[in-house]
Amino acid sequence: MTTETQRARTQTLLTEFSKGSDAAFAELYEMYVQPLYTYGLRMTHNEELLKDCIQEVFLKVYSKRSEQTDIKNFASYLVISMKNRLLDAFRHQSFCSDNEVECYAGRAADCDVEQGYLLIEDEQMQFQQVAALMQCLTPRQREAITLYYLEGRKYPEVCERMQMNYHSVRNLMHRGMLKLRESAGVLQTIQ
């Protein structure tokens, strides 16, 4: 999906969301949650704090549903909201001094809005490419790779979940990864 197509889709979803569509909100969340998380990691490595801040940003979006159609650049709006929410969280942490907040604010300034927006676009493009590549896999290969790489499960959990033995799962994943590498190589030559 090109940037312009993505912006148009975002605006369509915002309009639907402002009219009451929870499905549109869910799609917006899915489009932007991972890029926001990646952006937040540039400011802090506290994953729980990041997840909380992302939830609060989207909760704010949800609670101000009727105002969302006025936003011209939703990705920038989310990046700014995320940055401000993280800085507020740093200020409210009892062990965080004013000097540390200034340090975080400096780090946030380094991660300016435009850079954050570009990061979000890159993340979304990579996600779409991976999703397209995953379609070349068999359903079982896709399931194994998703469980192991995307959900971070260990081999014993993957084996149990898929009701397969260890060697079968390893072979399935190996063949799947080979197929992904081949497909990625073809994709590189096309672009």
JSON list of N, CA and C in Angstrom, two decimals, residues 20 69 82 119 139 186:
[
{"chain": "A", "resi": 20, "resn": "GLY", "atom": "N", "xyz": [-19.18, 5.84, 14.47]},
{"chain": "A", "resi": 20, "resn": "GLY", "atom": "CA", "xyz": [-19.51, 4.77, 15.42]},
{"chain": "A", "resi": 20, "resn": "GLY", "atom": "C", "xyz": [-19.00, 3.39, 15.10]},
{"chain": "A", "resi": 69, "resn": "THR", "atom": "N", "xyz": [-12.15, 13.28, 12.95]},
{"chain": "A", "resi": 69, "resn": "THR", "atom": "CA", "xyz": [-12.18, 13.60, 11.52]},
{"chain": "A", "resi": 69, "resn": "THR", "atom": "C", "xyz": [-11.45, 14.90, 11.21]},
{"chain": "A", "resi": 82, "resn": "MET", "atom": "N", "xyz": [1.95, 10.00, 21.67]},
{"chain": "A", "resi": 82, "resn": "MET", "atom": "CA", "xyz": [2.79, 8.99, 22.31]},
{"chain": "A", "resi": 82, "resn": "MET", "atom": "C", "xyz": [3.97, 9.63, 23.03]},
{"chain": "A", "resi": 119, "resn": "LEU", "atom": "N", "xyz": [9.17, 6.56, 10.41]},
{"chain": "A", "resi": 119, "resn": "LEU", "atom": "CA", "xyz": [9.36, 5.26, 11.05]},
{"chain": "A", "resi": 119, "resn": "LEU", "atom": "C", "xyz": [8.06, 4.44, 10.99]},
{"chain": "A", "resi": 139, "resn": "PRO", "atom": "N", "xyz": [-0.43, -23.35, 5.34]},
{"chain": "A", "resi": 139, "resn": "PRO", "atom": "CA", "xyz": [-1.02, -22.92, 6.62]},
{"chain": "A", "resi": 139, "resn": "PRO", "atom": "C", "xyz": [-0.23, -23.41, 7.84]},
{"chain": "A", "resi": 186, "resn": "VAL", "atom": "N", "xyz": [12.88, -13.03, -4.75]},
{"chain": "A", "resi": 186, "resn": "VAL", "atom": "CA", "xyz": [12.08, -12.70, -5.94]},
{"chain": "A", "resi": 186, "resn": "VAL", "atom": "C", "xyz": [11.50, -11.30, -5.79]}
]
